[in-house]
């Protein structure tokens, strides 16, 4: 792998990392944009599948319980011993579905041909063991297919504790045949690849751009316009704000970053918002919710277009001083009210979102 690394880490090279762990198989793709120092940009939004090694063990356990039900070996203690041996031995060395495998659980005196028990071992057909891996193999292969580059060869590195499985690696290569991929497994232990990568990112900031996995934005109420046909169709959601007297349409959604957008590490996005208040206080608290849309619509503007796929990620707030409030009057009346114009600012270019509220006080910006 060290010899390939020099070729992989050239400007323009495209790399996919398959982190095969216990619970999930995570796939990320990068393009090398610089070598001194190393700089990477995400090509695709990262993909995560619930297909880690624990699901192989779970599939075997379910199989063992069904197979041994009604036998002298279907008790909890025996099944537990079978699962432990499968997890530590059989699963780790399995590599050929045309050869039988055994899972040890007792002494050589334990025999029952009706249940494939031979000398204290449960005998399995290789095809049965391959079935236990099916969800993991197909999940990994499907994610890699989606990350395969259409413009050139992609070098795929398999890391993580589950990468030690010969069957997973061979199946991933077989199922990726026909694609312009070079699939490689690390020659050294990579069970802690994710942890090491996190430390490396903190120290070196290798990734300079990332791809938004979902669409991110904020909930909002939209100023009502009689000339807008969409607003007229939403008349049931129109209301009059008791503070300003203005009409708004409930249930709006404004996008910070759309799904699939490449965001630079230093790039920020902002959405201008407004709040009205009946009184002017020394400090006024303003809060904004950052929302994630996980549906398939490409230009969603209203929550009720796909309500089940919106999710609040976090809230962020600020205390606005009285000097930042602008006095006005309720529409159609002489009663005073105050408004605050501010920006919800979010940075999406790192592994963590950074959120803040900015406002102007006497033409000076604060956050």
Coordinates of N, CA, C and O in Angstrom, one line a residue, residues 99-259:
X99 N -16.3 -24.3 0.5 CA -15.7 -25.1 1.5 C -16.5 -25.0 2.8 O -17.0 -24.0 3.1
X100 N -16.7 -26.2 3.5 CA -17.4 -26.2 4.7 C -16.6 -25.5 5.8 O -15.4 -25.4 5.8
X101 N -17.3 -24.9 6.8 CA -16.8 -24.2 7.9 C -17.3 -24.9 9.2 O -18.4 -25.5 9.2
X102 N -16.6 -24.7 10.3 CA -17.0 -25.2 11.6 C -17.0 -24.1 12.6 O -16.1 -23.2 12.5
X103 N -17.9 -24.3 13.6 CA -17.9 -23.3 14.7 C -17.9 -24.2 16.0 O -18.8 -25.0 16.2
X104 N -16.9 -24.0 16.8 CA -16.7 -24.9 18.0 C -17.6 -24.4 19.1 O -17.8 -23.2 19.3
X105 N -18.1 -25.3 20.0 CA -18.8 -24.9 21.1 C -18.7 -25.9 22.3 O -19.1 -25.6 23.4
X106 N -18.3 -27.1 22.1 CA -18.2 -28.1 23.1 C -17.2 -29.2 22.9 O -16.2 -29.0 22.2
X107 N -17.3 -30.3 23.6 CA -16.3 -31.4 23.6 C -16.5 -32.3 22.4 O -17.5 -32.2 21.7
X108 N -15.5 -33.1 22.1 CA -15.6 -34.0 20.9 C -16.7 -35.0 21.0 O -17.0 -35.7 20.1
X109 N -17.2 -35.2 22.3 CA -18.3 -36.2 22.5 C -19.6 -35.7 22.0 O -20.6 -36.5 21.9
X110 N -19.7 -34.4 21.7 CA -21.0 -33.8 21.3 C -21.2 -34.1 19.8 O -20.5 -33.7 18.9
X111 N -22.2 -35.0 19.5 CA -22.5 -35.4 18.1 C -24.0 -35.5 17.8 O -24.8 -36.0 18.7
X112 N -24.5 -34.9 16.7 CA -25.9 -35.1 16.3 C -26.0 -34.7 14.8 O -26.1 -33.6 14.4
X113 N -25.9 -35.8 14.0 CA -25.9 -35.5 12.6 C -27.1 -34.8 12.0 O -27.1 -34.2 11.0
X114 N -28.3 -35.0 12.7 CA -29.5 -34.4 12.3 C -29.4 -32.9 12.3 O -30.1 -32.2 11.6
X115 N -28.5 -32.4 13.2 CA -28.4 -30.9 13.4 C -27.0 -30.5 13.0 O -26.5 -29.4 13.4
X116 N -26.3 -31.3 12.2 CA -24.9 -31.0 11.7 C -24.0 -30.7 12.9 O -23.1 -29.8 12.8
X117 N -24.1 -31.4 14.0 CA -23.2 -31.3 15.1 C -22.2 -32.5 15.0 O -22.6 -33.6 15.0
X118 N -20.9 -32.1 14.9 CA -19.9 -33.2 14.7 C -18.7 -32.8 15.6 O -18.0 -31.8 15.5
X119 N -18.5 -33.7 16.7 CA -17.3 -33.6 17.6 C -17.3 -32.2 18.2 O -16.2 -31.6 18.3
X120 N -18.4 -31.7 18.7 CA -18.5 -30.5 19.4 C -18.4 -29.2 18.5 O -18.1 -28.1 19.0
X121 N -18.7 -29.4 17.2 CA -18.6 -28.3 16.3 C -19.9 -28.3 15.5 O -20.4 -29.3 15.1
X122 N -20.4 -27.1 15.2 CA -21.5 -26.9 14.3 C -20.9 -26.8 12.9 O -20.1 -25.9 12.6
X123 N -21.3 -27.7 12.0 CA -20.8 -27.7 10.6 C -21.7 -26.8 9.7 O -22.9 -27.0 9.6
X124 N -21.0 -25.9 9.0 CA -21.8 -25.0 8.1 C -21.3 -25.2 6.7 O -20.1 -25.4 6.4
X125 N -22.2 -25.0 5.7 CA -21.8 -25.0 4.3 C -21.2 -23.6 4.1 O -21.7 -22.6 4.6
X126 N -20.3 -23.5 3.2 CA -19.7 -22.2 2.9 C -20.7 -21.2 2.3 O -20.6 -20.0 2.6
X127 N -21.7 -21.7 1.6 CA -22.7 -20.8 1.0 C -23.6 -20.2 2.1 O -24.1 -19.1 2.0
X128 N -23.7 -21.0 3.2 CA -24.5 -20.4 4.4 C -23.7 -19.3 5.0 O -24.3 -18.2 5.4
X129 N -22.4 -19.4 5.2 CA -21.6 -18.4 5.8 C -21.6 -17.2 4.9 O -21.7 -16.0 5.3
X130 N -21.5 -17.4 3.5 CA -21.6 -16.3 2.6 C -22.9 -15.5 2.7 O -22.9 -14.3 2.6
X131 N -24.0 -16.2 3.0 CA -25.2 -15.5 3.2 C -25.2 -14.5 4.4 O -25.8 -13.5 4.4
X132 N -24.4 -14.9 5.5 CA -24.3 -14.1 6.6 C -23.6 -12.7 6.3 O -23.9 -11.7 6.9
X133 N -22.8 -12.8 5.3 CA -22.0 -11.6 4.9 C -22.8 -10.7 3.8 O -22.3 -9.6 3.5
X134 N -23.8 -11.3 3.3 CA -24.4 -10.7 2.1 C -24.8 -9.2 2.3 O -24.5 -8.3 1.5
X135 N -25.4 -8.9 3.4 CA -25.9 -7.5 3.6 C -24.7 -6.5 3.7 O -24.7 -5.4 3.1
X136 N -23.6 -7.0 4.3 CA -22.4 -6.2 4.4 C -21.7 -6.0 3.1 O -21.3 -4.9 2.7
X137 N -21.6 -7.1 2.4 CA -20.9 -7.0 1.1 C -21.6 -6.2 0.1 O -21.0 -5.3 -0.6
X138 N -22.9 -6.3 0.0 CA -23.7 -5.6 -1.0 C -23.8 -4.1 -0.6 O -23.7 -3.2 -1.4
X139 N -23.9 -3.8 0.8 CA -23.9 -2.5 1.2 C -22.6 -1.7 0.9 O -22.6 -0.6 0.4
X140 N -21.5 -2.4 1.1 CA -20.2 -1.8 0.8 C -20.0 -1.6 -0.7 O -19.6 -0.5 -1.2
X141 N -20.4 -2.6 -1.5 CA -20.2 -2.5 -3.0 C -21.1 -1.5 -3.6 O -20.7 -0.7 -4.5
X142 N -22.4 -1.3 -3.1 CA -23.3 -0.3 -3.6 C -22.8 1.1 -3.3 O -22.8 1.9 -4.2
X143 N -22.2 1.3 -2.1 CA -21.7 2.6 -1.8 C -20.5 2.9 -2.7 O -20.3 4.1 -3.1
X144 N -19.6 2.0 -2.9 CA -18.4 2.2 -3.7 C -18.8 2.5 -5.1 O -18.2 3.3 -5.8
X145 N -19.8 1.7 -5.7 CA -20.3 2.0 -7.0 C -20.8 3.5 -7.2 O -20.5 4.1 -8.2
X146 N -21.5 4.0 -6.2 CA -22.0 5.3 -6.3 C -20.8 6.4 -6.2 O -21.0 7.5 -6.7
X147 N -19.7 6.0 -5.6 CA -18.6 6.9 -5.5 C -17.6 6.7 -6.6 O -16.6 7.5 -6.7
X148 N -17.8 5.7 -7.5 CA -16.8 5.5 -8.6 C -16.8 6.7 -9.5 O -17.9 7.3 -9.8
X149 N -15.6 7.2 -9.9 CA -15.5 8.3 -10.7 C -15.8 8.0 -12.2 O -15.5 6.9 -12.7
X150 N -16.5 8.9 -12.9 CA -16.8 8.7 -14.3 C -15.7 9.2 -15.2 O -15.7 8.9 -16.4
X151 N -14.7 9.9 -14.6 CA -13.7 10.5 -15.4 C -12.4 9.8 -15.5 O -11.5 10.0 -16.3
X152 N -12.1 8.9 -14.5 CA -10.8 8.2 -14.5 C -10.8 7.2 -13.4 O -11.8 6.9 -12.7
X153 N -9.6 6.5 -13.2 CA -9.5 5.5 -12.3 C -9.6 6.0 -10.8 O -9.0 7.1 -10.5
X154 N -10.2 5.3 -10.0 CA -10.3 5.6 -8.6 C -9.6 4.5 -7.8 O -9.8 3.3 -8.0
X155 N -8.7 4.9 -6.9 CA -8.0 4.0 -6.0 C -8.8 3.9 -4.7 O -9.1 4.9 -4.1
X156 N -9.2 2.7 -4.4 CA -10.1 2.4 -3.2 C -9.3 1.8 -2.1 O -8.7 0.7 -2.4
X157 N -9.2 2.4 -1.0 CA -8.5 1.8 0.2 C -9.5 1.3 1.2 O -10.4 2.0 1.6
X158 N -9.4 0.0 1.6 CA -10.2 -0.6 2.6 C -9.5 -0.5 3.9 O -8.4 -1.1 4.0
X159 N -10.1 0.1 4.9 CA -9.5 0.2 6.2 C -10.5 -0.1 7.3 O -11.7 -0.4 7.0
X160 N -10.1 -0.2 8.5 CA -11.0 -0.5 9.6 C -10.9 -2.0 10.0 O -10.3 -2.8 9.3
X161 N -11.4 -2.3 11.2 CA -11.3 -3.6 11.7 C -11.9 -4.7 10.8 O -11.4 -5.8 10.7
X162 N -13.0 -4.4 10.2 CA -13.7 -5.4 9.3 C -12.9 -5.6 8.0 O -13.2 -6.5 7.3
X163 N -12.0 -4.7 7.7 CA -11.2 -4.8 6.5 C -10.3 -6.1 6.6 O -9.8 -6.5 5.5
X164 N -10.1 -6.6 7.8 CA -9.3 -7.9 7.9 C -10.0 -9.1 7.4 O -9.4 -10.2 7.2
X165 N -11.3 -9.0 7.0 CA -12.1 -10.1 6.5 C -11.7 -10.4 5.1 O -11.9 -9.6 4.2
X166 N -11.1 -11.6 4.8 CA -10.8 -11.9 3.4 C -12.0 -11.9 2.5 O -11.9 -11.5 1.3
X167 N -13.2 -12.4 3.0 CA -14.4 -12.5 2.2 C -14.9 -11.2 1.8 O -15.3 -10.9 0.7
X168 N -15.0 -10.2 2.7 CA -15.5 -8.9 2.4 C -14.6 -8.3 1.3 O -15.2 -7.7 0.4
X169 N -13.3 -8.3 1.5 CA -12.4 -7.7 0.5 C -12.5 -8.4 -0.9 O -12.6 -7.7 -1.9
X170 N -12.6 -9.7 -0.9 CA -12.7 -10.4 -2.2 C -14.0 -10.1 -2.9 O -14.1 -9.9 -4.1
X171 N -15.1 -10.1 -2.1 CA -16.4 -9.8 -2.7 C -16.5 -8.4 -3.2 O -17.2 -8.1 -4.2
X172 N -15.9 -7.4 -2.4 CA -16.0 -6.0 -2.9 C -15.3 -5.9 -4.2 O -15.7 -5.2 -5.1
X173 N -14.1 -6.6 -4.4 CA -13.4 -6.6 -5.7 C -14.3 -7.2 -6.8 O -14.4 -6.7 -7.9
X174 N -14.9 -8.3 -6.5 CA -15.7 -9.0 -7.5 C -16.9 -8.2 -7.9 O -17.2 -8.1 -9.1
X175 N -17.5 -7.6 -7.0 CA -18.8 -6.9 -7.3 C -18.5 -5.5 -7.9 O -19.4 -4.9 -8.5
X176 N -17.2 -5.1 -7.9 CA -16.9 -3.8 -8.5 C -16.2 -4.0 -9.9 O -15.7 -3.1 -10.5
X177 N -16.2 -5.3 -10.4 CA -15.6 -5.6 -11.7 C -16.4 -4.8 -12.8 O -17.6 -4.7 -12.7
X178 N -15.6 -4.3 -13.7 CA -16.2 -3.5 -14.8 C -16.2 -2.0 -14.5 O -16.3 -1.2 -15.4
X179 N -15.9 -1.6 -13.3 CA -15.7 -0.2 -12.9 C -14.2 0.1 -12.9 O -13.4 -0.8 -12.7
X180 N -13.9 1.3 -13.2 CA -12.4 1.7 -13.3 C -11.9 1.9 -11.9 O -11.6 3.0 -11.5
X181 N -11.8 0.8 -11.1 CA -11.4 0.9 -9.7 C -10.2 0.0 -9.4 O -10.0 -1.0 -10.0
X182 N -9.3 0.5 -8.5 CA -8.2 -0.3 -8.0 C -8.4 -0.4 -6.5 O -8.3 0.5 -5.8
X183 N -8.8 -1.6 -6.1 CA -9.2 -1.8 -4.7 C -8.1 -2.4 -3.9 O -7.5 -3.5 -4.3
X184 N -7.7 -1.8 -2.9 CA -6.5 -2.2 -2.1 C -6.8 -2.3 -0.6 O -7.6 -1.5 -0.1
X185 N -6.2 -3.3 0.1 CA -6.4 -3.4 1.5 C -5.0 -3.0 2.1 O -4.0 -3.4 1.6
X186 N -5.1 -2.3 3.3 CA -3.9 -2.0 3.9 C -3.1 -3.2 4.4 O -3.7 -4.2 4.9
X187 N -1.8 -3.1 4.3 CA -0.9 -4.2 4.7 C -0.7 -4.2 6.2 O -0.4 -5.2 6.8
X188 N -1.0 -3.1 6.9 CA -0.9 -3.0 8.3 C -2.2 -2.9 9.0 O -3.2 -2.6 8.3
X189 N -2.3 -3.0 10.3 CA -3.6 -3.0 11.0 C -4.2 -1.6 10.9 O -3.5 -0.6 11.2
X190 N -5.5 -1.5 10.5 CA -6.1 -0.2 10.4 C -7.4 -0.1 11.2 O -8.3 0.7 10.9
X191 N -7.5 -0.9 12.3 CA -8.7 -0.9 13.1 C -9.0 0.5 13.7 O -10.1 0.9 13.9
X192 N -7.9 1.3 13.9 CA -8.1 2.6 14.5 C -7.9 3.7 13.4 O -7.5 4.8 13.7
X193 N -8.2 3.4 12.2 CA -8.1 4.4 11.1 C -8.9 5.6 11.3 O -8.4 6.7 11.0
X194 N -10.1 5.5 11.8 CA -11.0 6.6 12.0 C -10.5 7.5 13.1 O -10.4 8.8 12.9
X195 N -10.0 7.0 14.2 CA -9.4 7.8 15.2 C -8.1 8.5 14.8 O -7.9 9.7 15.0
X196 N -7.3 7.7 14.1 CA -6.1 8.3 13.6 C -6.4 9.5 12.6 O -5.7 10.5 12.6
X197 N -7.4 9.2 11.7 CA -7.7 10.2 10.8 C -8.3 11.5 11.4 O -8.0 12.6 11.0
X198 N -9.0 11.3 12.5 CA -9.6 12.5 13.3 C -8.4 13.3 13.8 O -8.5 14.6 13.8
X199 N -7.4 12.7 14.4 CA -6.3 13.4 14.9 C -5.5 14.1 13.8 O -5.1 15.3 13.9
X200 N -5.3 13.4 12.7 CA -4.6 14.0 11.6 C -5.4 15.2 11.0 O -4.8 16.3 10.7
X201 N -6.7 15.1 11.0 CA -7.5 16.3 10.5 C -7.3 17.5 11.4 O -7.1 18.6 11.0
X202 N -7.4 17.2 12.7 CA -7.2 18.3 13.7 C -5.9 19.0 13.6 O -5.8 20.2 13.7
X203 N -4.8 18.2 13.3 CA -3.5 18.8 13.3 C -3.2 19.4 11.9 O -2.5 20.4 11.8
X204 N -3.6 18.7 10.8 CA -3.2 19.1 9.5 C -4.2 19.8 8.6 O -3.9 20.4 7.6
X205 N -5.5 19.5 8.9 CA -6.6 20.1 8.0 C -6.3 19.7 6.5 O -6.2 20.6 5.7
X206 N -6.2 18.4 6.3 CA -6.0 18.0 4.9 C -7.1 18.3 3.9 O -6.9 18.5 2.8
X207 N -8.4 18.2 4.4 CA -9.5 18.3 3.5 C -9.9 19.7 3.5 O -10.4 20.3 4.5
X208 N -9.8 20.4 2.3 CA -10.1 21.8 2.2 C -11.5 22.1 1.7 O -12.0 23.2 1.7
X209 N -12.2 21.0 1.2 CA -13.6 21.2 0.7 C -14.4 19.9 0.9 O -13.9 18.8 0.8
X210 N -15.7 20.1 1.2 CA -16.5 18.9 1.5 C -17.8 19.1 0.7 O -18.2 20.2 0.3
X211 N -18.5 17.9 0.5 CA -19.8 17.9 -0.2 C -20.9 17.8 0.8 O -20.9 16.9 1.6
X212 N -21.9 18.7 0.7 CA -23.0 18.6 1.6 C -23.8 17.4 1.4 O -24.3 17.1 0.3
X213 N -24.0 16.6 2.5 CA -24.7 15.3 2.4 C -26.2 15.5 2.2 O -26.8 14.8 1.6
X214 N -26.7 16.6 2.9 CA -28.1 16.9 2.8 C -28.3 18.3 2.5 O -27.3 19.1 2.3
X215 N -29.5 18.8 2.5 CA -29.8 20.2 2.3 C -30.0 20.8 3.7 O -30.8 20.3 4.5
X216 N -29.4 21.9 3.9 CA -29.4 22.6 5.2 C -30.0 24.0 5.1 O -29.7 24.7 4.1
X217 N -30.8 24.4 6.1 CA -31.4 25.7 6.1 C -32.1 26.0 7.4 O -31.8 25.5 8.4
X218 N -33.0 27.0 7.3 CA -33.8 27.4 8.5 C -35.3 27.5 8.2 O -35.7 27.7 7.0
X219 N -36.1 27.3 9.2 CA -37.5 27.5 9.1 C -37.7 29.0 9.1 O -37.0 29.8 9.7
X220 N -38.7 29.5 8.4 CA -39.0 30.9 8.3 C -40.5 31.1 8.0 O -41.1 30.2 7.4
X221 N -41.0 32.3 8.3 CA -42.3 32.7 7.8 C -42.1 33.7 6.7 O -41.2 34.7 6.9
X222 N -42.7 33.6 5.6 CA -42.5 34.4 4.4 C -43.4 35.6 4.3 O -44.6 35.4 4.5
X223 N -42.9 36.8 4.0 CA -43.7 37.9 3.9 C -44.7 37.7 2.8 O -44.4 37.3 1.6
X224 N -46.0 37.9 3.1 CA -47.1 37.6 2.1 C -47.1 38.6 1.0 O -47.0 39.8 1.2
X225 N -47.3 38.1 -0.2 CA -47.4 38.9 -1.4 C -48.6 38.5 -2.2 O -48.7 37.3 -2.6
X226 N -49.5 39.4 -2.4 CA -50.8 39.0 -3.1 C -50.5 38.6 -4.6 O -51.3 37.9 -5.2
X227 N -49.4 39.1 -5.2 CA -49.1 38.8 -6.5 C -48.5 37.4 -6.7 O -48.3 36.9 -7.9
X228 N -48.2 36.7 -5.6 CA -47.5 35.4 -5.7 C -48.6 34.3 -5.6 O -49.3 34.2 -4.6
X229 N -48.7 33.6 -6.7 CA -49.7 32.5 -6.8 C -49.6 31.5 -5.7 O -50.5 31.0 -5.2
X230 N -48.3 31.2 -5.4 CA -48.0 30.2 -4.3 C -48.6 30.7 -3.0 O -49.2 29.9 -2.2
X231 N -48.5 32.0 -2.7 CA -49.0 32.5 -1.5 C -50.5 32.5 -1.5 O -51.1 32.2 -0.4
X232 N -51.1 32.8 -2.6 CA -52.6 32.7 -2.7 C -53.1 31.3 -2.4 O -54.1 31.1 -1.7
X233 N -52.4 30.3 -2.9 CA -52.8 28.9 -2.7 C -52.6 28.5 -1.2 O -53.2 27.5 -0.8
X234 N -51.8 29.3 -0.5 CA -51.5 28.9 0.9 C -52.2 29.9 1.8 O -51.8 30.2 2.9
X235 N -53.4 30.4 1.4 CA -54.1 31.4 2.2 C -54.4 30.9 3.6 O -54.4 31.7 4.5
X236 N -54.6 29.6 3.8 CA -54.9 29.1 5.1 C -53.7 29.2 6.1 O -53.9 29.2 7.3
X237 N -52.5 29.4 5.5 CA -51.4 29.6 6.4 C -51.0 31.1 6.5 O -49.9 31.4 7.2
X238 N -51.8 32.0 6.0 CA -51.4 33.4 6.1 C -52.0 33.9 7.4 O -53.1 33.6 7.9
X239 N -51.1 34.7 8.1 CA -51.5 35.3 9.4 C -51.0 36.7 9.4 O -50.1 37.1 8.7
X240 N -51.6 37.5 10.3 CA -51.1 38.9 10.6 C -50.3 39.0 11.8 O -50.8 38.6 12.9
X241 N -49.1 39.4 11.8 CA -48.3 39.5 12.9 C -48.8 40.6 13.8 O -49.0 41.8 13.4
X242 N -49.1 40.3 15.1 CA -49.7 41.2 16.0 C -48.8 42.4 16.4 O -49.3 43.5 16.8
X243 N -47.5 42.2 16.2 CA -46.6 43.3 16.5 C -46.4 44.3 15.4 O -46.6 45.5 15.6
X244 N -46.1 43.8 14.2 CA -45.9 44.7 13.1 C -47.1 45.0 12.3 O -47.2 46.0 11.5
X245 N -48.1 44.1 12.3 CA -49.3 44.3 11.5 C -49.2 43.8 10.1 O -50.1 43.8 9.3
X246 N -48.0 43.2 9.8 CA -47.7 42.7 8.5 C -48.2 41.3 8.3 O -48.3 40.5 9.3
X247 N -48.5 40.9 7.1 CA -49.0 39.5 6.8 C -47.8 38.6 6.4 O -46.9 39.0 5.7
X248 N -47.9 37.4 6.9 CA -46.8 36.4 6.6 C -47.5 35.0 6.3 O -48.6 34.8 6.6
X249 N -46.7 34.2 5.6 CA -47.1 32.8 5.3 C -46.3 31.9 6.1 O -45.1 31.9 6.1
X250 N -47.0 31.0 6.9 CA -46.2 30.1 7.8 C -45.6 28.9 7.0 O -46.1 28.6 5.9
X251 N -44.6 28.3 7.6 CA -44.1 27.0 7.0 C -43.1 27.1 5.9 O -42.9 26.2 5.2
X252 N -42.4 28.3 5.9 CA -41.4 28.4 4.8 C -40.0 27.7 5.2 O -39.8 27.5 6.4
X253 N -39.2 27.5 4.2 CA -37.9 26.9 4.4 C -36.9 27.6 3.5 O -37.1 27.7 2.3
X254 N -35.8 28.2 4.1 CA -34.8 28.8 3.3 C -33.5 28.1 3.4 O -33.1 27.6 4.5
X255 N -32.9 27.9 2.2 CA -31.7 27.0 2.1 C -30.4 27.7 2.3 O -30.2 28.8 1.7
X256 N -29.6 27.2 3.2 CA -28.2 27.6 3.4 C -27.3 27.0 2.3 O -26.7 27.6 1.5
X257 N -27.4 25.6 2.3 CA -26.6 24.8 1.3 C -27.4 23.7 0.8 O -28.0 22.9 1.6
X258 N -27.5 23.5 -0.5 CA -28.2 22.4 -1.1 C -27.4 21.1 -1.1 O -26.2 21.1 -1.1
X259 N -28.1 20.0 -1.1 CA -27.5 18.7 -1.1 C -26.6 18.6 -2.3 O -27.0 18.9 -3.4

